[in-house]
Coordinates of C-alpha atoms in Angstrom, one line a residue:
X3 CA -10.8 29.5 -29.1
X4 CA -8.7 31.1 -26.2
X5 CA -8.7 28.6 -23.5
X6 CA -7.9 31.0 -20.0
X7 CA -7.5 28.4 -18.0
X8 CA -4.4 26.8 -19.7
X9 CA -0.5 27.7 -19.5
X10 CA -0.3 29.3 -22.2
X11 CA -1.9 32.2 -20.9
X12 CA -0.7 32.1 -17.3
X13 CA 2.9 34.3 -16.3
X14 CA 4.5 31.5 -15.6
X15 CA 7.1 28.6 -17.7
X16 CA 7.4 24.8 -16.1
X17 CA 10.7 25.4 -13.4
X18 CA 11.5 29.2 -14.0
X19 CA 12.0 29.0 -10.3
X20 CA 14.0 26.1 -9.9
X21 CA 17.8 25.8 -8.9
X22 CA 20.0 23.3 -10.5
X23 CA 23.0 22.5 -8.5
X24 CA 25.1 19.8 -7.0
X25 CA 22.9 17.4 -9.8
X26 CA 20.2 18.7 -8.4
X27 CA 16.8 20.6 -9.8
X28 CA 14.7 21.9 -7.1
X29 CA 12.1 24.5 -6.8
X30 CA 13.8 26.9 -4.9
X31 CA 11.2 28.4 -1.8
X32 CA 9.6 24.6 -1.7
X33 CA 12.6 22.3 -1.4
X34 CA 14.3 24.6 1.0
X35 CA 11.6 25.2 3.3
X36 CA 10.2 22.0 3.7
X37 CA 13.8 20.4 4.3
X38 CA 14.6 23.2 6.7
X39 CA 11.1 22.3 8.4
X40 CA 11.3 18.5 8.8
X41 CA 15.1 18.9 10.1
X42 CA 13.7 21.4 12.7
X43 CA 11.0 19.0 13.8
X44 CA 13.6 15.9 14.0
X45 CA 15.9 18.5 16.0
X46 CA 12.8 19.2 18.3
X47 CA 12.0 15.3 18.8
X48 CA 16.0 14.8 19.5
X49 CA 16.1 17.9 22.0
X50 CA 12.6 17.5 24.0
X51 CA 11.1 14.5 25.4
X52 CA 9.3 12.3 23.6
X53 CA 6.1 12.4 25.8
X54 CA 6.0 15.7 25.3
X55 CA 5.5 16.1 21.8
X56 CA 3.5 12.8 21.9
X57 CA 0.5 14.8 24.0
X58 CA 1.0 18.1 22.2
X59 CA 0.4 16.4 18.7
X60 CA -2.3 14.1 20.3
X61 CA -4.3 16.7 21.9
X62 CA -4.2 19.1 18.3
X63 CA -5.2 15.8 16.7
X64 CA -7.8 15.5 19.5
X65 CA -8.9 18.8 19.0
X66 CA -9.4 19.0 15.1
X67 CA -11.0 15.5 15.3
X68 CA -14.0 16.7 17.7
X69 CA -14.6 20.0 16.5
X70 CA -14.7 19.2 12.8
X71 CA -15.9 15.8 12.5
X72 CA -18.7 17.6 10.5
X73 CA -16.5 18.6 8.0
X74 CA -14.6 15.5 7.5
X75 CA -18.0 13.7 7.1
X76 CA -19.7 16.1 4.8
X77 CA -16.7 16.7 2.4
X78 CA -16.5 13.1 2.1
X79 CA -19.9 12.5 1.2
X80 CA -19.7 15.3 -1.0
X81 CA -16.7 13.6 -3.1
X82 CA -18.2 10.6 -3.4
X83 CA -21.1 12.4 -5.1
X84 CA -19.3 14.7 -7.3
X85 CA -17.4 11.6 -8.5
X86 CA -20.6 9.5 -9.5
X87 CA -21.9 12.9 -11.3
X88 CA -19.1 13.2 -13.0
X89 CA -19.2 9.5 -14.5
X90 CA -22.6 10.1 -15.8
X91 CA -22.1 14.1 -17.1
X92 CA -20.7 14.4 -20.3
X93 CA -17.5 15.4 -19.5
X94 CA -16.3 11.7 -18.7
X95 CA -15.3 11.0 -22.0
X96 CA -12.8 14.1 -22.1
X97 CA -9.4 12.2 -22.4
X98 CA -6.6 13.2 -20.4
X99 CA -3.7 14.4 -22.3
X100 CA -6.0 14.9 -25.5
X101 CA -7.9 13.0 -28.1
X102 CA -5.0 11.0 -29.9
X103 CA -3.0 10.3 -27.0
X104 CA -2.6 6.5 -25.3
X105 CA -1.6 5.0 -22.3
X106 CA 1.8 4.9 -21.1
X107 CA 0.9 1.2 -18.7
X108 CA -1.4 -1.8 -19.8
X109 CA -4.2 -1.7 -17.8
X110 CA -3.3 -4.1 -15.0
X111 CA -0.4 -2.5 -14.4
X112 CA -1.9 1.0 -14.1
X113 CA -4.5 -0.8 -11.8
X114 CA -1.2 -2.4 -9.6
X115 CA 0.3 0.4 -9.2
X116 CA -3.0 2.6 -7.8
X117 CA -4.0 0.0 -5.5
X118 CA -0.6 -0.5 -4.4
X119 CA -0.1 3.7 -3.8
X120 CA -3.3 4.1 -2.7
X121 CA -3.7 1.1 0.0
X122 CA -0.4 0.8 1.1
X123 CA 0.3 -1.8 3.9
X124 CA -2.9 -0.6 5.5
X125 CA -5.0 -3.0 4.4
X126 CA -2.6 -5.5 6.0
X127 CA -2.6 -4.3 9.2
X128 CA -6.0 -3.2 9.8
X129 CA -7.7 -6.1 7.9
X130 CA -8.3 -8.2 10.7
X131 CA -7.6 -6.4 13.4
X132 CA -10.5 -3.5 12.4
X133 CA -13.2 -6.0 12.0
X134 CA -12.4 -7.5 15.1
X135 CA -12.4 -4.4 16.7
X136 CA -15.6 -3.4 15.9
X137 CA -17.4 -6.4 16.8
X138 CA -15.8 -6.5 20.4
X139 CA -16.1 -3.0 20.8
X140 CA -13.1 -1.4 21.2
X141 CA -14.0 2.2 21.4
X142 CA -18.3 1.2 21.2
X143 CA -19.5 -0.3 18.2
X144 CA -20.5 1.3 15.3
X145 CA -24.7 3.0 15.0
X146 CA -23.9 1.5 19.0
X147 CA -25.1 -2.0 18.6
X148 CA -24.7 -4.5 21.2
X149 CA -21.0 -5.6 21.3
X150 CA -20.1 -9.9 20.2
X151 CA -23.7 -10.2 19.2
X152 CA -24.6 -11.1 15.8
X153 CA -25.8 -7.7 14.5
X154 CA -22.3 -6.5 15.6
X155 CA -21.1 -9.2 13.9
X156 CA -22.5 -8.6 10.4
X157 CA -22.2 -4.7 10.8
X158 CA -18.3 -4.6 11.6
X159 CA -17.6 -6.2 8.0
X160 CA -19.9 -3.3 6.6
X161 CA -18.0 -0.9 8.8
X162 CA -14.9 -1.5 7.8
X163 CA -15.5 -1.7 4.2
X164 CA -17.2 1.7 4.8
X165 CA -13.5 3.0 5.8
X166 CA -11.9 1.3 3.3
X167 CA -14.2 1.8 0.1
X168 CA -15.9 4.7 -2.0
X169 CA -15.7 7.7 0.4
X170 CA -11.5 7.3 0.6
X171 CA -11.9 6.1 -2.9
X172 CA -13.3 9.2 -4.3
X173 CA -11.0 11.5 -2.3
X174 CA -8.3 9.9 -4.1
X175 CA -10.2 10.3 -7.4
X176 CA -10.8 14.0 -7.1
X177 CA -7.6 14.8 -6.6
X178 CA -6.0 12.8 -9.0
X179 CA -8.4 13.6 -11.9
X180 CA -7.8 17.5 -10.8
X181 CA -4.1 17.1 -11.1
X182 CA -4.0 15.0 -14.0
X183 CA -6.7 17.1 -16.0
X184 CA -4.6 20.4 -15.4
X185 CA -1.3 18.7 -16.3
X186 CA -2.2 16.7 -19.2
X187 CA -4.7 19.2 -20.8
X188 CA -3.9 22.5 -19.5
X189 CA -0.1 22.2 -19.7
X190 CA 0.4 23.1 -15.9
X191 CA 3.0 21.6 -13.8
X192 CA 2.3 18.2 -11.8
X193 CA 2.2 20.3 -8.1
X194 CA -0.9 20.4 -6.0
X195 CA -1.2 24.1 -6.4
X196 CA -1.7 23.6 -10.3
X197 CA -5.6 22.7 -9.5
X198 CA -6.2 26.2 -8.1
X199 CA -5.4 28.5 -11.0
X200 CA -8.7 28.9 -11.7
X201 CA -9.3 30.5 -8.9
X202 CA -5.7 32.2 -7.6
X203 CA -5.0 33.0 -11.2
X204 CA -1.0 33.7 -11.2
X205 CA -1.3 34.1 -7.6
X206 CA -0.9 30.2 -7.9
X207 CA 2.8 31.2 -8.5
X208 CA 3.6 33.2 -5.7
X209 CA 3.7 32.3 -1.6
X210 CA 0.4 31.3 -1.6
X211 CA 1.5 28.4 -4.0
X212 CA 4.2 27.6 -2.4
X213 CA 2.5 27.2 0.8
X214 CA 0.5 24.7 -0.6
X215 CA 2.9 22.4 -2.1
X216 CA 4.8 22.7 1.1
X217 CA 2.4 21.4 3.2
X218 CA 2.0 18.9 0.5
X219 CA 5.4 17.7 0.6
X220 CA 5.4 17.7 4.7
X221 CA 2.1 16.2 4.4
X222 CA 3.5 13.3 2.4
X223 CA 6.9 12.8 3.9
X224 CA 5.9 12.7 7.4
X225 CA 2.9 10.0 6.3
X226 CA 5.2 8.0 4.5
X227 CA 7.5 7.7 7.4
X228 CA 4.9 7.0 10.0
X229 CA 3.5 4.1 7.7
X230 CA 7.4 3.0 7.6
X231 CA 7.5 2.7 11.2
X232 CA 4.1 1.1 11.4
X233 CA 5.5 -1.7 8.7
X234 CA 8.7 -1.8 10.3
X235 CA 6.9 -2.9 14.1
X236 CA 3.9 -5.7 12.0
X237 CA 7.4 -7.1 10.2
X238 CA 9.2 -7.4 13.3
X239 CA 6.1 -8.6 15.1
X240 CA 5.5 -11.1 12.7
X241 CA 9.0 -12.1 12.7
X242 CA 9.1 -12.5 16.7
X243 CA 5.5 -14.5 16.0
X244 CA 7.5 -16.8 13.5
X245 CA 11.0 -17.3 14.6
X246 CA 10.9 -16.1 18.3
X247 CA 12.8 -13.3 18.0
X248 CA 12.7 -10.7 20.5
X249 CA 11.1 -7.4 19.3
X250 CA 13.5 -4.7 19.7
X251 CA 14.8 -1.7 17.6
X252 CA 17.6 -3.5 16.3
X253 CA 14.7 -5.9 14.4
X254 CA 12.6 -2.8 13.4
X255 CA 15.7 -0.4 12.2
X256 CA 17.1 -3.9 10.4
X257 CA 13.5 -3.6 8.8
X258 CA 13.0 -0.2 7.9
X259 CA 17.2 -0.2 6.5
X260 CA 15.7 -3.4 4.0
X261 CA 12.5 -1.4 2.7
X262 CA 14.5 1.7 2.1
X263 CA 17.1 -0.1 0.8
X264 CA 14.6 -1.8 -2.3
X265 CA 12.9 1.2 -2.4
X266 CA 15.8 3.4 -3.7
X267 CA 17.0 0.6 -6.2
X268 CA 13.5 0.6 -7.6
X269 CA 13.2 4.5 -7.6
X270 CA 16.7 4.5 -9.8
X271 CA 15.3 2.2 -12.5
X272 CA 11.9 4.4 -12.5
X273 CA 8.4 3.6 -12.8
X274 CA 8.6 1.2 -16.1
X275 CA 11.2 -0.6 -14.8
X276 CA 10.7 -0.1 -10.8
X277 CA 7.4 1.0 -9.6
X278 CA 5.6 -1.2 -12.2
X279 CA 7.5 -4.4 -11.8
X280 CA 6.9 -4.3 -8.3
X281 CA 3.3 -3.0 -8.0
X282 CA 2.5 -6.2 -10.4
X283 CA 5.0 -8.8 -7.9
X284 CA 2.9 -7.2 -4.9
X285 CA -0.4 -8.0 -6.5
X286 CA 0.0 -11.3 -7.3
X287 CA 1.6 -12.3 -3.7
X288 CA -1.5 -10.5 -2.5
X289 CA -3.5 -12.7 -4.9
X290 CA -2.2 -15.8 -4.5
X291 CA -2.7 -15.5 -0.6
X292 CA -6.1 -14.1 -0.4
X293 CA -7.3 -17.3 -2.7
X294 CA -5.3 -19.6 -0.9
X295 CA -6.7 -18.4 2.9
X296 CA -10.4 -18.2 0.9
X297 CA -10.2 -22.2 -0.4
X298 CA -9.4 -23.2 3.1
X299 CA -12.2 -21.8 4.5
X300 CA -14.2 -21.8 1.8
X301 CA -17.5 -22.1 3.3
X302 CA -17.0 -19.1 5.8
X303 CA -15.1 -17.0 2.9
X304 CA -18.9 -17.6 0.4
X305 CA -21.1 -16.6 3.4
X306 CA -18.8 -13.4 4.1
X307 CA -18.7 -11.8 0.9
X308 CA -22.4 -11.4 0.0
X309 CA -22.7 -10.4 3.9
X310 CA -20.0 -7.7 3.6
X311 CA -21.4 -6.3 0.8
X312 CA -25.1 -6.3 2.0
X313 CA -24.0 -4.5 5.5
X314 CA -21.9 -2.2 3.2
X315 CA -24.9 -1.0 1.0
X316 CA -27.7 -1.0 3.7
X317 CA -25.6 0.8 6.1
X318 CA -23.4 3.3 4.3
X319 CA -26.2 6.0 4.4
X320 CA -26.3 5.5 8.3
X321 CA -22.8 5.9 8.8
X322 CA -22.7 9.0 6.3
X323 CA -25.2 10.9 8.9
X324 CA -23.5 13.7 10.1
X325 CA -25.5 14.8 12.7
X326 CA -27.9 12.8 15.1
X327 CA -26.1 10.3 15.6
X328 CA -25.6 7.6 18.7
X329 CA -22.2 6.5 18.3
X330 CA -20.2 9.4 18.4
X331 CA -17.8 7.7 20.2
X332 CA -17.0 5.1 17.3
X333 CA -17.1 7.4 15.0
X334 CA -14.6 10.1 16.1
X335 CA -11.9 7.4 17.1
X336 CA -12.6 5.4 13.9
X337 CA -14.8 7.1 10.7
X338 CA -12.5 11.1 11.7
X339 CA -9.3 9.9 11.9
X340 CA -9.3 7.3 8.9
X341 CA -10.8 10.4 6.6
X342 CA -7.8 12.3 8.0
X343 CA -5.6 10.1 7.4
X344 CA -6.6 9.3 3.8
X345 CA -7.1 13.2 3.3
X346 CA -3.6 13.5 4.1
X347 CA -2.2 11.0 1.9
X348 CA -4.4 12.4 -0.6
X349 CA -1.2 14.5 -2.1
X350 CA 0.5 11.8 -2.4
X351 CA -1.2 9.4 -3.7
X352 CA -3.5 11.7 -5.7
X353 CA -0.3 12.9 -7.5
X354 CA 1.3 9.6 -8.2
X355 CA -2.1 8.0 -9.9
X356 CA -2.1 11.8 -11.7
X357 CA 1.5 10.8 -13.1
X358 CA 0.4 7.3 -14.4
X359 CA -2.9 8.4 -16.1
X360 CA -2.3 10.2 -19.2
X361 CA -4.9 8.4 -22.3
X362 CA -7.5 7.6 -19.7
X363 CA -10.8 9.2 -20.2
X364 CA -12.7 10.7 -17.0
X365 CA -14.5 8.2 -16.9
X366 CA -12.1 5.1 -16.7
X367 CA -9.9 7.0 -14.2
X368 CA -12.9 7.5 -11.5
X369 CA -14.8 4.4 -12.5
X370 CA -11.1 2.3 -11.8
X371 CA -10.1 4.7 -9.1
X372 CA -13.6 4.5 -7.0
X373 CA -15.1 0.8 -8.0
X374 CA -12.2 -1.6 -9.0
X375 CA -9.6 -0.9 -5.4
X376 CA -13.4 -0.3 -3.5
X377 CA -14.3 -4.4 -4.9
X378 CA -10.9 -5.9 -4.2
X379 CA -11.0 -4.6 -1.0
X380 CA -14.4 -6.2 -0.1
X381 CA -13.1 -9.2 -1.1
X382 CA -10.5 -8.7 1.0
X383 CA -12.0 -8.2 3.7
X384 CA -14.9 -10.6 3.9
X385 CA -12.5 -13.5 3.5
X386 CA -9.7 -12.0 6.8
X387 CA -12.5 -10.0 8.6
X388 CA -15.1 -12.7 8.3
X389 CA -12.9 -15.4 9.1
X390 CA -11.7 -13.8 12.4
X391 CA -15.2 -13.0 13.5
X392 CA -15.6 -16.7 12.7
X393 CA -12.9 -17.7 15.2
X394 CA -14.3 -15.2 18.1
X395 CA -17.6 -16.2 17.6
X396 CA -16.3 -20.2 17.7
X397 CA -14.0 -19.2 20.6
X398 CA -10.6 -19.9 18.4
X399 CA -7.6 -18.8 19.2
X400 CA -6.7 -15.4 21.3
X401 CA -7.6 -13.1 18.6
X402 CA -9.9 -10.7 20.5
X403 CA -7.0 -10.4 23.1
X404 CA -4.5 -9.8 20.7
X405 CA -6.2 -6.9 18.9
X406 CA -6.9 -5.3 22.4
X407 CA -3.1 -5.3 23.2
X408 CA -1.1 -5.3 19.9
X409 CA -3.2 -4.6 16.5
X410 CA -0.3 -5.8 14.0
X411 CA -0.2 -9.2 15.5
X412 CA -3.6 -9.9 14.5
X413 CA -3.1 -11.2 10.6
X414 CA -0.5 -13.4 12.2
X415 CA -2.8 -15.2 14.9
X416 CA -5.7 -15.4 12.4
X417 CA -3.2 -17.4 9.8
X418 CA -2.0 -19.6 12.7
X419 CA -5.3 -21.1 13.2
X420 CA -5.2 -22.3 9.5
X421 CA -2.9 -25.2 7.7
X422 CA 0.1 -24.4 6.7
X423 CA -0.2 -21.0 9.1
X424 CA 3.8 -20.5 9.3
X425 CA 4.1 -20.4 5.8
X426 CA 1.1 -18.3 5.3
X427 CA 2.7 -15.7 7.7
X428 CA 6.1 -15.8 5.8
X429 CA 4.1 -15.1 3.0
X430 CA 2.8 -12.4 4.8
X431 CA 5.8 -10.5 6.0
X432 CA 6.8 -11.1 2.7
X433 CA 3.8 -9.2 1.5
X434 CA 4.3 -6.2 3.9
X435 CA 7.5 -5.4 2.9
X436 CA 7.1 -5.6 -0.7
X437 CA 3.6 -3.0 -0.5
X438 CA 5.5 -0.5 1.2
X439 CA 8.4 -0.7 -0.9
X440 CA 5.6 0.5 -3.7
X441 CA 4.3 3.0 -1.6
X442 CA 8.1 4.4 -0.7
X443 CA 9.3 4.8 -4.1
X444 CA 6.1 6.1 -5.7
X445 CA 5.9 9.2 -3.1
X446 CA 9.4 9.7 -3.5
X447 CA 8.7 9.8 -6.9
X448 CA 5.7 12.3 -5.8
X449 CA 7.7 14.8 -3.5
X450 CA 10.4 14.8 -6.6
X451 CA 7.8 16.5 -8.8
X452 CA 6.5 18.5 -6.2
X453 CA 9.8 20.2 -4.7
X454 CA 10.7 20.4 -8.6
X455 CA 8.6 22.5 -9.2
X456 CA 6.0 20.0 -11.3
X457 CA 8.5 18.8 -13.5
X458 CA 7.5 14.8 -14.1
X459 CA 11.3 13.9 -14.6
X460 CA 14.0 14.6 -11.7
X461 CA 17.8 13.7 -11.4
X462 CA 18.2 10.5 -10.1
X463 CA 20.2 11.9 -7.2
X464 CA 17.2 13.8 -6.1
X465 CA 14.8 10.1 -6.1
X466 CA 17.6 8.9 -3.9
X467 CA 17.8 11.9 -1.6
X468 CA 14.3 12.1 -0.7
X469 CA 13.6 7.8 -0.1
X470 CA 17.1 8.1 2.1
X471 CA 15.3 10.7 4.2
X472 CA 12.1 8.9 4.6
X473 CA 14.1 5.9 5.9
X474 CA 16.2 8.0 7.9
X475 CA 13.1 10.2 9.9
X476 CA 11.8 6.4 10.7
X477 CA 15.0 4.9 11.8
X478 CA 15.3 8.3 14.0
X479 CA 11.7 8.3 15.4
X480 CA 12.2 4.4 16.2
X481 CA 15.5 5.0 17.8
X482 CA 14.6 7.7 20.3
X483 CA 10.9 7.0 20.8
X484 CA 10.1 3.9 19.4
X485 CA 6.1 3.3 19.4
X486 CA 5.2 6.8 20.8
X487 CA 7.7 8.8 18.5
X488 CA 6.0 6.9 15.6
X489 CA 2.4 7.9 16.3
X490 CA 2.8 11.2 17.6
X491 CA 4.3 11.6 13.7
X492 CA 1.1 9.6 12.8
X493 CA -1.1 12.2 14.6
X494 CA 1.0 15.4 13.2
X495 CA 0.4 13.8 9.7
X496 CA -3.1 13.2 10.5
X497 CA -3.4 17.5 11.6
X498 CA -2.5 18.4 7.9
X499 CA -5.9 16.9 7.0
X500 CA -8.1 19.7 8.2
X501 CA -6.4 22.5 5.4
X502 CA -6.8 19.9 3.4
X503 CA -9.9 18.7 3.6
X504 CA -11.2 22.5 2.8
X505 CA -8.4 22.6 -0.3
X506 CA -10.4 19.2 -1.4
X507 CA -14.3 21.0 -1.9
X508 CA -12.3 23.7 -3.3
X509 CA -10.5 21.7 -5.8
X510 CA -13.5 20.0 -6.8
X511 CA -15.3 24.1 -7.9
X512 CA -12.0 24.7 -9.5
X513 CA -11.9 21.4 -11.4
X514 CA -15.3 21.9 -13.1
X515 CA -14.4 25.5 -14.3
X516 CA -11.5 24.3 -16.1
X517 CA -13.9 21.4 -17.7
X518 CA -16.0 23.3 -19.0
X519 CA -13.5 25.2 -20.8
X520 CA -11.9 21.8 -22.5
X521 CA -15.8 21.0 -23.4
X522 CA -16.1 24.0 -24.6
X523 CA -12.5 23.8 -26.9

């Protein structure tokens, strides 16, 4: 049976377009243009101040945020759905890649490296600090409870968890199963644009393609460097909180130089021998602390978890509301700009777990995508979020203050109230450096398939090229506009998310016409 939505009967063959040159093998219209774009936007931050494009890319952030927070709410909800439908549909047990094929990774390493991708050093940073936030009130409270009062107290685990569990879950989960299913079982390349051939037809091929994967590959790079600068200011916090050392570019461009540094060795020896190694070190230091912080406080880490999880179910519907609701102040400086931001990375990180599923079936792909990162991350957070919410509420430490005037100091003063707090905090840097170092190589990895063309394997020359430029738009952005440069890059990154988030609900129509096909085969 003729399968229409496969390669085989598309006008197009796997890099026809590409050039291969200088060791390199690009995809002519998308490498050049998106390199000729982010060297005109570092040549714009060089030539203009830095306020300046600060409050231009604030106020478009501003903008998108409070005229389509509809949108970002409803097409997360609607993922989150068309993920659980597609568990229990019949499609789930199509495998990716075919009947007969097998996993490339064991199963816990597959799971290290997705979590690792998909969390980043996020988790890290906002793990304490957002809880706290949310029970002081910085920016209201979430459904507008009373700030520091025990209701706010047991609904700013829940909150958070809401931002960190199934809705950014499943956005990962759609795309990656989209790419994954029209690599692996339609034969198309591994690009973003790939997804849409069922509805561009060879279209896919021409500019309207290549716009896509271009704003994929900006939409990637320019994320990956902000959350390089982010790291870069927690390490050298945490270092000054350690050691004393004054915080100053010198510490932050020492730290970004380390992580690039590690990154590039580990893109050279590839996933098997880079990505994987590392993704499976990060999870056991990650392992080892959370248990180690949760004995400690044992008896505020068993209250927390059930109580996370309760506020998580009981209020997830409430926070899904799109319209009618009190605390539209929390939500479009929290729940908008977290569902940009993981729309954003969505590319990304959809692509990379794409690229390390072939042998899984639909089913274990969204099942270990939405529920296994979505559990870890409870944990997670009902041991650091509960136990900071524990020190507020027994008037420990300076927490509260810290949050209010520097967010990635806040994992450090939580572990100093603990035994053994400087160590735990080494541990910590530690930590922080070695998740971003998984999230650096494995987008490299990512914008090497996508300004390939799709191809899955790249010169090595061309892994180093584009982890030396994400290092190098950090170091830049930290040199001439330190803290401001960063998040104005933050809130550019963050603007990609509205084509996105309508390339998203279309990817997910597109998705189920080429599954019916494969059913159908």
């Amino acid at each position: 049976m003729t399968d229409k939505y496969s390669i085989d009967n598309a006008n197009y063959t796997v890099g026809q377009d590409n050039i291969k040159k200088w060791g390199f093998d690009i995809h002519g219209p998308v490498f050049i243009v998106s390199f000729a774009l982010i060297v005109l936007f570092l040549l714009l931050t060089l030539s203009f101040e830095t306020n300046s494009i600060q409050t231009a890319l604030l106020n478009l952030r501003q903008y998108i945020v409070e005229t389509f927070d509809w949108l970002f709410v409803s097409s997360t909800n609607v993922c989150v759905i068309f993920c659980f439908i597609l568990i229990l549909s019949p499609y789930s047990k199509i495998r990716l890649g075919g009947k007969n094929v097998t996993s490339d990774y064991s199963f816990f390493s597959w799971l290290s490296m997705l979590f690792a991708a998909g969390t980043g050093v996020g988790l890290m940073f906002w793990g304490v600090a957002e809880p706290v936030a949310h029970f002081i009130g910085w920016y209201e409270t979430p459904l507008n409870v009373t700030a520091n009062s025990d209701e706010a107290a047991h609904l700013a685990l829940g909150a958070t968890m809401y931002h960190w569990g199934l809705h950014p879950w499943s956005i990962y989960a759609v795309v990656s199963l989209s790419l994954a299913f029209f690599t692996y079982n339609k034969g198309f390349p591994l690009a973003i644009r790939s997804v849409f051939y069922p509805l561009l037809g060879d279209k896919t091929w021409g500019w309207i393609g290549h716009l896509i994967d271009i704003l994929a590959t900006l939409a990637t790079i320019f994320g990956l460097a902000t959350s390089l600068g982010l790291a870069a200011q927690q390490t050298a916090s945490g270092i000054n909180h350690i050691f004393n050392l004054r915080i100053n570019i010198e510490l932050q461009a020492f730290s970004v130089i380390i992580m690039t540094f590690l990154a590039i060795i580990s893109v050279v020896f590839g996933i098997k021998s880079g990505v994987r190694i590392i993704s499976n070190i990060n999870i056991i230091i990650a392992f080892i602390l959370l248990v180690f912080v949760a004995l400690m406080v044992y008896i505020v880490s068993l209250v927390s978890i059930p109580e996370t999880l309760i506020s998580y179910i009981t209020n997830i519907i409430p926070l899904s509301k799109v319209y009618g609701r009190s605390d539209e102040t929390w939500l479009q400086h929290w729940t908008i700009p977290y569902w940009a931001w993981w729309i954003s990375w969505s590319p990304f990180v959809g692509t990379f777990i794409a690229r390390i599923s072939k042998g899984r079936t639909i089913r274990q792909l969204i099942i270990s995508v939405l529920l296994i990162p979505s559990s870890v991350t409870l944990i997670w957070i009902s041991v650091f979020g509960g136990i900071a919410i524990n020190q507020l509420q027994s008037d420990i430490g300076i927490l509260g203050k810290t949050v209010l005037s520097n967010a990635s100091l806040a994992m450090f003063e939580l572990l100093d109230s603990l035994p053994f707090g400087t160590v735990l905090s080494s541990m910590t840097i530690v930590l922080i450096l070695v998740f971003f170092i998984t999230s650096l190589d494995s987008g490299s990895l990512v914008i090497d398939s996508i300004t390939s063309g799709g191809k899955v394997h790249v010169p090595i020359r061309q892994k180093v090229f584009w982890t030396f430029l994400e290092g190098t738009i950090a170091m830049i952005l930290l040199w001439i506009g330190g803290n401001k440069a960063v998040h104005a890059l933050q809130a550019g990154a963050i603007s990609t998310a509205l084509p996105f988030n309508c390339m998203l609900l279309i990817m997910c129509i597109s998705l189920v016409m080429a599954i019916k096909t494969e059913q159908k085969k």
